Coordinates of C-alpha atoms in Angstrom, one line a residue:
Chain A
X1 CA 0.0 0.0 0.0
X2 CA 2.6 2.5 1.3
X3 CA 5.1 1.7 -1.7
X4 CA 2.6 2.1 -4.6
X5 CA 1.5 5.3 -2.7
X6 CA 5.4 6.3 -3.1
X7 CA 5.5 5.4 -6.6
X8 CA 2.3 7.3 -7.4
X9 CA 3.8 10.6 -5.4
X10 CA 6.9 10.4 -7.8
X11 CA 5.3 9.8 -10.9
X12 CA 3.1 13.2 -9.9
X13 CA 6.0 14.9 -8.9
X14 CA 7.9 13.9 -11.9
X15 CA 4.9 14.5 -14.0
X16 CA 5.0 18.2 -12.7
X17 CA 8.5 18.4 -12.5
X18 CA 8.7 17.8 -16.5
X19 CA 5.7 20.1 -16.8
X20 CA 7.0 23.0 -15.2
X21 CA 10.6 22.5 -17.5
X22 CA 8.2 21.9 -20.6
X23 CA 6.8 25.6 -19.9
X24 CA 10.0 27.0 -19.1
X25 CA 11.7 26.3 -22.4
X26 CA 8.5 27.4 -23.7
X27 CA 8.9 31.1 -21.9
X28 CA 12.4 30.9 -22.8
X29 CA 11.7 30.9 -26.5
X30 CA 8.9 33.1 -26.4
X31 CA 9.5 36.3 -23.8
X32 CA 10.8 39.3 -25.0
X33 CA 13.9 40.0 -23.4
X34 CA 16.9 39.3 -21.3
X35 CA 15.2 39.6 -18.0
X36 CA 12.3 37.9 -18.7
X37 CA 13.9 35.1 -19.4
X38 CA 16.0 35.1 -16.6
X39 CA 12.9 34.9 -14.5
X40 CA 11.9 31.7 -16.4
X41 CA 14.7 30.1 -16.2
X42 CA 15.6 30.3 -12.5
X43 CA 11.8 29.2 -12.0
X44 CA 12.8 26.0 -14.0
X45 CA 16.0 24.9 -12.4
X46 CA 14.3 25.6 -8.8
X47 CA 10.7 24.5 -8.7
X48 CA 11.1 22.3 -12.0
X49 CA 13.9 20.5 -10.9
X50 CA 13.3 20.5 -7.0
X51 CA 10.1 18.4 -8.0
X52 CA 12.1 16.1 -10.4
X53 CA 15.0 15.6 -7.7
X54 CA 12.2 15.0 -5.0
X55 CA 10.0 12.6 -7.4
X56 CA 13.6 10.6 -8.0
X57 CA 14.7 10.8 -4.6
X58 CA 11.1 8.7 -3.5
X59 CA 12.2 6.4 -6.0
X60 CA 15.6 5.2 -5.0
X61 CA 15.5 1.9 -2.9
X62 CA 18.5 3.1 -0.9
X63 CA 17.9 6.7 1.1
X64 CA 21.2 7.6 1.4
X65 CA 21.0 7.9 -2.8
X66 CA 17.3 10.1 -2.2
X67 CA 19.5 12.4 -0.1
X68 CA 22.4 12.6 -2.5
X69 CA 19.6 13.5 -4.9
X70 CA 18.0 15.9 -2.7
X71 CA 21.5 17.4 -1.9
X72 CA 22.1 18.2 -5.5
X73 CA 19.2 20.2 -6.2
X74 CA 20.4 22.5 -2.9
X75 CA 24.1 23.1 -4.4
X76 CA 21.8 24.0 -7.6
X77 CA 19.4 26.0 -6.2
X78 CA 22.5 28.0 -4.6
X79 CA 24.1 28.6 -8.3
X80 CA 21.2 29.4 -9.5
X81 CA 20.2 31.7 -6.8
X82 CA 23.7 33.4 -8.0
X83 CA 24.1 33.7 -11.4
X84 CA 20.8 34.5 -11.8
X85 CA 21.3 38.2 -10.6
X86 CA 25.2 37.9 -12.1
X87 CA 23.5 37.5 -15.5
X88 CA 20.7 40.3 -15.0
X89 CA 23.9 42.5 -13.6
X90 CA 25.9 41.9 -16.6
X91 CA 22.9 42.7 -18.9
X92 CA 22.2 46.3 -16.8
X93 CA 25.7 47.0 -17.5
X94 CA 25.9 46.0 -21.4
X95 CA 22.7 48.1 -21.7
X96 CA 23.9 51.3 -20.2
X97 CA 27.3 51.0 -22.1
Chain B
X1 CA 12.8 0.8 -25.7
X2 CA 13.2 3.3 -23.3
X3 CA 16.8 3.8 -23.6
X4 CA 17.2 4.1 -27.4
X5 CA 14.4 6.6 -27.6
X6 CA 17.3 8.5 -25.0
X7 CA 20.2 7.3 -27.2
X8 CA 18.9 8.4 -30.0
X9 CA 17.7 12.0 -28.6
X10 CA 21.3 12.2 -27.2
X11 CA 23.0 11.7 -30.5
X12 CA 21.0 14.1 -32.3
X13 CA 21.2 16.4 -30.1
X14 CA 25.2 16.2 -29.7
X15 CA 25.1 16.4 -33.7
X16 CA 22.8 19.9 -33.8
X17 CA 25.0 20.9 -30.8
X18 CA 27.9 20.7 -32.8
X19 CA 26.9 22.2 -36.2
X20 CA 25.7 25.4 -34.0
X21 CA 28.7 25.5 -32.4
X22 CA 30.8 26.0 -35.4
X23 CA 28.0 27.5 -37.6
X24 CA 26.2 29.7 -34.7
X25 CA 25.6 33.7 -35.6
X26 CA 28.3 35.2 -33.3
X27 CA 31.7 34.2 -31.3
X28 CA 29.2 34.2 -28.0
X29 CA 26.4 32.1 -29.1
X30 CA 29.3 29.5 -30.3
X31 CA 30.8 29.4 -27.1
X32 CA 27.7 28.5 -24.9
X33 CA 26.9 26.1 -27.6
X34 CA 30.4 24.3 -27.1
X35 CA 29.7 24.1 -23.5
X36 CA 26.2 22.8 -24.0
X37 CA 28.4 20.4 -26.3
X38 CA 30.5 19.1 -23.5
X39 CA 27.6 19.0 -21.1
X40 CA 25.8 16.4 -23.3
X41 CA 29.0 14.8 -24.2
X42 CA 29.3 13.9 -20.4
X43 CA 26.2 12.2 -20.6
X44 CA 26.9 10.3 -23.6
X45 CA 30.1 9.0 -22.0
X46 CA 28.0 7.8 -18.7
X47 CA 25.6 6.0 -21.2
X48 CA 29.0 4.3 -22.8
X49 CA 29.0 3.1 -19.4
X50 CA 32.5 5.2 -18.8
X51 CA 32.0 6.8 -15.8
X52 CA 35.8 8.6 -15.3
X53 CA 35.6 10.1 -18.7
X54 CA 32.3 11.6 -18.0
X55 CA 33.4 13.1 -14.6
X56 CA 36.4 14.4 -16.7
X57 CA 34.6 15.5 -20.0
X58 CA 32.2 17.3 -17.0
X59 CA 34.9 19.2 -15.4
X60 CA 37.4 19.9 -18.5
X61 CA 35.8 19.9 -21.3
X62 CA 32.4 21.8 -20.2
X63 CA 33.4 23.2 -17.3
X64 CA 36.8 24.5 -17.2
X65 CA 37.2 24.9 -21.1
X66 CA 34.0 26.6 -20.7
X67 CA 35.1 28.9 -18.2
X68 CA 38.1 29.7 -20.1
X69 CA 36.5 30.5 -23.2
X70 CA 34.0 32.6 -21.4
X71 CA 36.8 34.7 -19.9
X72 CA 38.7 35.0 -23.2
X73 CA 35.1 36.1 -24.8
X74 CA 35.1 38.8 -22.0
X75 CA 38.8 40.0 -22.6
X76 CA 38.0 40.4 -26.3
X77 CA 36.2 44.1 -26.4
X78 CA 36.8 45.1 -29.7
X79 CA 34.5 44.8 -32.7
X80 CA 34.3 40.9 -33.5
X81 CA 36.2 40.3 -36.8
X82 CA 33.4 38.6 -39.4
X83 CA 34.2 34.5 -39.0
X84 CA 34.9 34.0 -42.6
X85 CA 37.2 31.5 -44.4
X86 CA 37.8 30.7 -47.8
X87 CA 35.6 28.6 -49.9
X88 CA 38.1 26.2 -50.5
X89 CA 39.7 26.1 -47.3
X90 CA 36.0 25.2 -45.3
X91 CA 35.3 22.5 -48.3
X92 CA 38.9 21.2 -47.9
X93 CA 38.5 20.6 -43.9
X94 CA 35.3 19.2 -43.9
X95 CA 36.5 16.8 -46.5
X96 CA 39.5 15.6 -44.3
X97 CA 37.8 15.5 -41.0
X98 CA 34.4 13.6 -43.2
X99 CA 37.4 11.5 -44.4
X100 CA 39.0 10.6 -40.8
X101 CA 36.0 10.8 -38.9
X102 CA 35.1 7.5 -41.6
X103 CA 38.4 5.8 -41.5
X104 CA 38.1 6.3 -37.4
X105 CA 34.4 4.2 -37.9
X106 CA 35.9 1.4 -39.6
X107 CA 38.7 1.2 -37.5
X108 CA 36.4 1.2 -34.5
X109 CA 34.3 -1.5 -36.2
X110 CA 36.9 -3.6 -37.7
X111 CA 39.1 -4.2 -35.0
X112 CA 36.9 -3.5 -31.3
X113 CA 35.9 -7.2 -31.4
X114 CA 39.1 -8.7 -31.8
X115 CA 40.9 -7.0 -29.4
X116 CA 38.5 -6.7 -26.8
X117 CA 38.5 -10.2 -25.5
X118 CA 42.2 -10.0 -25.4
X119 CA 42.7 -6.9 -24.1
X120 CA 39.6 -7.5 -21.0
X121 CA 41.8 -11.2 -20.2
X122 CA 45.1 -9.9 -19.8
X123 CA 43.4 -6.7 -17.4
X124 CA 41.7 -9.6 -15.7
X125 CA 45.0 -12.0 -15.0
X126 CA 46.9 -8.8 -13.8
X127 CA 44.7 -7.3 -11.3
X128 CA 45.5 -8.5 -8.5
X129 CA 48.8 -7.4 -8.8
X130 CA 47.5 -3.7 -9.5
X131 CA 47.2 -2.5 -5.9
X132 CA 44.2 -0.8 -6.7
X133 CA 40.0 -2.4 -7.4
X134 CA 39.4 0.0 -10.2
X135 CA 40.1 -1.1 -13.9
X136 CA 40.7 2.5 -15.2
X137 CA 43.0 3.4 -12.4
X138 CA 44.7 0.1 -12.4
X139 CA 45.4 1.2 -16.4
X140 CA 46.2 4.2 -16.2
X141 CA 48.9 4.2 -13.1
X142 CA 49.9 1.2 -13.1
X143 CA 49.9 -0.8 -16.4
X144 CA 49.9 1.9 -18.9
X145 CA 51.9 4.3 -16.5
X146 CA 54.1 5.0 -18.6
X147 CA 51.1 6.7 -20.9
X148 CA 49.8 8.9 -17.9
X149 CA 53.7 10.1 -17.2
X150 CA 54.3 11.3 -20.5
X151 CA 50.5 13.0 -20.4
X152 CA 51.8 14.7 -17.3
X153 CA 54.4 15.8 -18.9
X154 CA 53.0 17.0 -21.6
X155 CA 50.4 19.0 -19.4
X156 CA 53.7 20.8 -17.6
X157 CA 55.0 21.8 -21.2
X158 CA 51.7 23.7 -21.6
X159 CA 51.8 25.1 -18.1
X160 CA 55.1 26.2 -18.8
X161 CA 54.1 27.8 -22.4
X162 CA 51.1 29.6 -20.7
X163 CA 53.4 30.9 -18.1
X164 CA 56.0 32.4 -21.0
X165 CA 53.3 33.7 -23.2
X166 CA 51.8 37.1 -21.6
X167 CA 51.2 39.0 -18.4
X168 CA 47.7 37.3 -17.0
X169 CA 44.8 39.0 -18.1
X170 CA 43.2 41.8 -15.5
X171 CA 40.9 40.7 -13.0
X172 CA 37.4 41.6 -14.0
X173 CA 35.3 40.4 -11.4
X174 CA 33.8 42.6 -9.0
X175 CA 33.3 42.0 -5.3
X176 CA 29.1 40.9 -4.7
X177 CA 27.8 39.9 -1.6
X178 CA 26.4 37.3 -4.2
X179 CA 29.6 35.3 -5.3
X180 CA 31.3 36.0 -1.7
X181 CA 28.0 33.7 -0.2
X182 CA 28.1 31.3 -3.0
X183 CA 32.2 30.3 -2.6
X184 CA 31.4 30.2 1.4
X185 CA 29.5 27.1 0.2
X186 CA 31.0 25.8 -2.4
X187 CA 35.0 26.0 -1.8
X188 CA 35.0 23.7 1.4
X189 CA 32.4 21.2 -0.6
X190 CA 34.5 21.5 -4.2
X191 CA 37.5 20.7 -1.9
X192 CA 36.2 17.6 0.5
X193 CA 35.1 16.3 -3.4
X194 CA 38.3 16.6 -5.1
X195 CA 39.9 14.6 -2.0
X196 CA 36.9 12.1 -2.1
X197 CA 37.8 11.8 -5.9
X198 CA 41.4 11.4 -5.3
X199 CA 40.4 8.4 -2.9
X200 CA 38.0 6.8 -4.3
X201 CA 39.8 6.1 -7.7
X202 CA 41.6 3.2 -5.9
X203 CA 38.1 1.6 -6.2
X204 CA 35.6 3.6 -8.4
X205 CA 35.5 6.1 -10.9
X206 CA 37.7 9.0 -10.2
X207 CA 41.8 10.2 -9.5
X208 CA 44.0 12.9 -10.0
X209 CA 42.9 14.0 -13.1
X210 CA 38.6 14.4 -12.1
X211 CA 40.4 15.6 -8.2
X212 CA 42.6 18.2 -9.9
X213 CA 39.9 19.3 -12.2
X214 CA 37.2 20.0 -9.5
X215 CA 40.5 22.4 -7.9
X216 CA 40.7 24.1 -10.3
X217 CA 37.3 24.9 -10.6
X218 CA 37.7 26.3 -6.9
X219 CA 40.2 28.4 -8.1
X220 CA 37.4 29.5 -10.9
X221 CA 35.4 30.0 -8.1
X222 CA 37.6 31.6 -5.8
X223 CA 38.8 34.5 -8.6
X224 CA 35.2 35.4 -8.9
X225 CA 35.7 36.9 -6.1
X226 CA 39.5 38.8 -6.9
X227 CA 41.0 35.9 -5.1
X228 CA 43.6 34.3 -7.1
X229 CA 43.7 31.2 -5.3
X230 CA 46.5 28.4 -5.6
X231 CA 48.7 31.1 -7.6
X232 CA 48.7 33.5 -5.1
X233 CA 52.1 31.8 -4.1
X234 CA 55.6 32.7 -4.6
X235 CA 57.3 31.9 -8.1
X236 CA 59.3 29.4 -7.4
X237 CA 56.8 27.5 -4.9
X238 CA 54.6 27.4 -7.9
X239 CA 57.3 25.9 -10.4
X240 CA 57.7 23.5 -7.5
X241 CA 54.2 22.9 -7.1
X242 CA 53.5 22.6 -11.4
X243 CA 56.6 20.3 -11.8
X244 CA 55.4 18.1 -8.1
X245 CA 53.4 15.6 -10.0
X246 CA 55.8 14.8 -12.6
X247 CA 58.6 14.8 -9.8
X248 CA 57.0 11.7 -7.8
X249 CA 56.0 10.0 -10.5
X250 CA 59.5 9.8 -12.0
X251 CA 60.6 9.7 -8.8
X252 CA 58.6 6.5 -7.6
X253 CA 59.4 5.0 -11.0
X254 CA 63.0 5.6 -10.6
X255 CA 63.4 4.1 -7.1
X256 CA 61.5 0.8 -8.5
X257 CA 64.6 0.6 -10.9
X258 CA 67.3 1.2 -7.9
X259 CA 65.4 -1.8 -5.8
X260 CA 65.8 -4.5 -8.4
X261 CA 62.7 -4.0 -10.5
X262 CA 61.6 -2.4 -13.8
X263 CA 60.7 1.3 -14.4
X264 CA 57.4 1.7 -13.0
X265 CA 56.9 -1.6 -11.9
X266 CA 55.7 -1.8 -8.4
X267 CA 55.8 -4.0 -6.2
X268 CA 52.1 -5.5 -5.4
X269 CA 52.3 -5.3 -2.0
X270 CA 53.2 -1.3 -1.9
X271 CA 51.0 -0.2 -5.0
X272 CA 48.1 1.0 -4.1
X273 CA 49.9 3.4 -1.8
X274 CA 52.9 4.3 -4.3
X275 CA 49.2 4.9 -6.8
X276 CA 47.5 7.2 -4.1
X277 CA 51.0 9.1 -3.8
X278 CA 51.9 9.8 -7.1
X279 CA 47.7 10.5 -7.7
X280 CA 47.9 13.0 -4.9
X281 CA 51.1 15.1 -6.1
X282 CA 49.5 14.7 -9.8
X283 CA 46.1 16.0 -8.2
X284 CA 47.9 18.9 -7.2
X285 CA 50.2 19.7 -10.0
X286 CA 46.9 19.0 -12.5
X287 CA 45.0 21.8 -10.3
X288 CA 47.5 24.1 -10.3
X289 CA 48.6 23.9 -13.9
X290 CA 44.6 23.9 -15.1
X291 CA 44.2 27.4 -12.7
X292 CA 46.9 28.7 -14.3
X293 CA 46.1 28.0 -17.9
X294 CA 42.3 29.4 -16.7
X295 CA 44.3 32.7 -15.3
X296 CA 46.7 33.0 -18.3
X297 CA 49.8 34.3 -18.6
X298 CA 52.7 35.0 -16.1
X299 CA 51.6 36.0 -12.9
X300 CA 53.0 38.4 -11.0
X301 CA 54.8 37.4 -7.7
X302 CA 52.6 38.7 -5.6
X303 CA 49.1 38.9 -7.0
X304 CA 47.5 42.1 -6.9
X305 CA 44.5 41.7 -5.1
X306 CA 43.0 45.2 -5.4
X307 CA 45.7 47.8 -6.6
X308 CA 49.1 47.4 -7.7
X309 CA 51.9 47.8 -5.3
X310 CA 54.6 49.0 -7.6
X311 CA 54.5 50.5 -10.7
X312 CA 54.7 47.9 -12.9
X313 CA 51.3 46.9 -14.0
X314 CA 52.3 43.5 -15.6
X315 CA 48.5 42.6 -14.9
X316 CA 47.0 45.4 -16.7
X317 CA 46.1 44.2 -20.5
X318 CA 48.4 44.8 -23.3
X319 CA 47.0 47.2 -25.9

């Protein structure tokens, strides 16, 4: 009961998880400018893949490996977090050049 | 099923990846598609099912390479010259490379299966005599060391060029709380990896080459922040520290001659640890010649963290 319940979870997060990239790209390709995009990106690598890496992590056998999972959506969550305003800096500056 | 549909989507998109990388509008768009390149490349090796050329296609190729080419691309203000060649010339190289890349397929195809089962028996007979669990390792310091010395060398000729060719280029990074939080986090973890690396080669994927690599990236990391990192050291420490790995390992090899054996032949008993020694100076001499080649140029004894101290702005770009 519990382990199909488990399975089910994933596949939803998963399923969201591959939904929210699938829209991402979409805004990628579609929003105006620099910014705009920005904003869609850092929404896919931290809500897109925080729900893939948690969807995964339900489905390793071994929890140690869920936590490794887990663990590498936090480093990314942290680079993102970063060279998200980095980017949006360096676009400021190239416009008002 | 599953798996091809993957396969399939990989190779494609390694093929696209590398027309727009040469073909792509500007010098820019080409660089971020070569790293894309190396990113999928990695993940092409790890479905090859070789996990140490991944971590080091990850780390060099995309990520260091990358880094590099992004910090050239910012050095290079003036007008982009228009990426034109000859007719002839572009119809001439793709001819050759169409031409190798072929003869490279039918080299693969005619002779992987005969020399396969040969080549997997002999690695099979020998290693318990390598001192070390892992294949690769086993290969690459121990039966083949010879190979990996050479490459070592080879690596300290290009240090060595890099550190003849120019002053280093100016530091351009500014000081943001941003980067200044995100090396807080990510120099003590980049440095626990690169020594888990450098361990766990004895047994799994990994070793001086993946170890130095994720080091060097620190050093990436750290000179976002005006830090210069492992070549904030004296002149002569760094020759010593560049030349280090090649050192032991002819060193090791040498005093396997002077106790009765071969060149490079170690003794089974004392392997695995003579492997983790020369591993860990190679680590080390692999960083620092990777930062430096990331840095460019000659570097001034002292690094200039913030302002020069005497007049002589060897840092300062050439004009």
């Amino acid at each position: 009961m519990t382990a199909s319940f488990f399975i089910w979870l994933a596949a939803l997060l998963i399923g969201l998880g591959t939904a929210v990239f699938a829209l991402g790209t979409l805004a990628i390709w579609r929003l105006p400018d620099c910014y705009c995009r920005l904003h869609a990106l850092t929404k896919i690598d931290n809500l897109g893949l925080g729900l893939l890496a948690l969807g995964l992590a339900l489905l390793q056998p071994d929890w140690i490996d869920g936590v490794k999972i887990v663990t590498i959506w936090l480093l990314l969550l942290c680079s993102s977090a970063t060279t998200g305003p980095l980017i949006a800096q360096r676009a400021i500056e190239e416009q008002t050049r | 099923m599953s798996w091809m549909l993957i396969d399939l989507t990989l190779c494609i998109s390694l093929l696209i990846l590398a027309v727009a990388a040469l073909y792509a509008r500007g010098l820019q768009q080409r660089v971020v598609f070569f790293i894309a390149f190396g990113l999928l490349c990695a993940i092409a090796w790890a479905r090859l099912n070789a996990p140490d050329l991944a971590l080091a296609e990850a780390a060099i190729g995309a990520g260091l390479t990358g880094a590099l080419l992004l910090s050239a691309l910012n050095d290079e203000t003036d007008p982009q010259p228009p990426l034109t060649q000859p007719r002839l010339g572009r119809l001439l190289t793709t001819a050759i490379t169409a031409l190798l890349t072929l003869a490279l397929c039918a080299a693969v195809v005619t002779l992987f299966p005969l020399h396969e089962g040969i080549a997997i028996q002999q690695l099979q007979q020998q290693m318990p005599h390598a001192g070390v669990v892992h294949p690769v390792t086993a290969v690459l310091l121990n039966f083949r060391a010879w190979d990996t010395l050479l490459e070592l060398a080879v690596l300290l000729c290009a240090a060595l060029t890099v550190l003849n060719l120019a002053p280093a280029r100016p530091v351009t990074a500014h000081d943001s709380p941003l980067t200044g939080m995100l090396t807080r986090i990510l120099l003590p973890l980049l440095t626990v990896t690169a020594g888990y690396l450098l361990w766990t080669g004895a047994h799994a994927p990994g070793g001086a080459f993946q170890a130095g690599a994720v080091l060097a990236a620190a050093t990436v990391v750290l000179r976002l922040n005006n830090n210069p990192g492992f070549t904030h050291l004296r002149v002569g420490a760094l020759r010593a520290l560049l030349a280090l790995g090649l050192l032991l390992f002819l060193g090791v090899g040498l005093l396997q001659t002077v106790l009765g054996g071969a060149f490079l032949q170690y003794p089974p008993s004392t392997a695995g640890f003579l492997i983790l020694l020369i591993e860990a100076g190679a680590m080390l001499s692999i960083a620092c010649m990777l930062s430096l080649v990331y840095l460019g140029g000659h570097l001034h004894p002292h690094w200039p963290c913030h302002a020069p101290s005497n007049g002589v702005d060897t840092w300062k770009r050439h004009s």
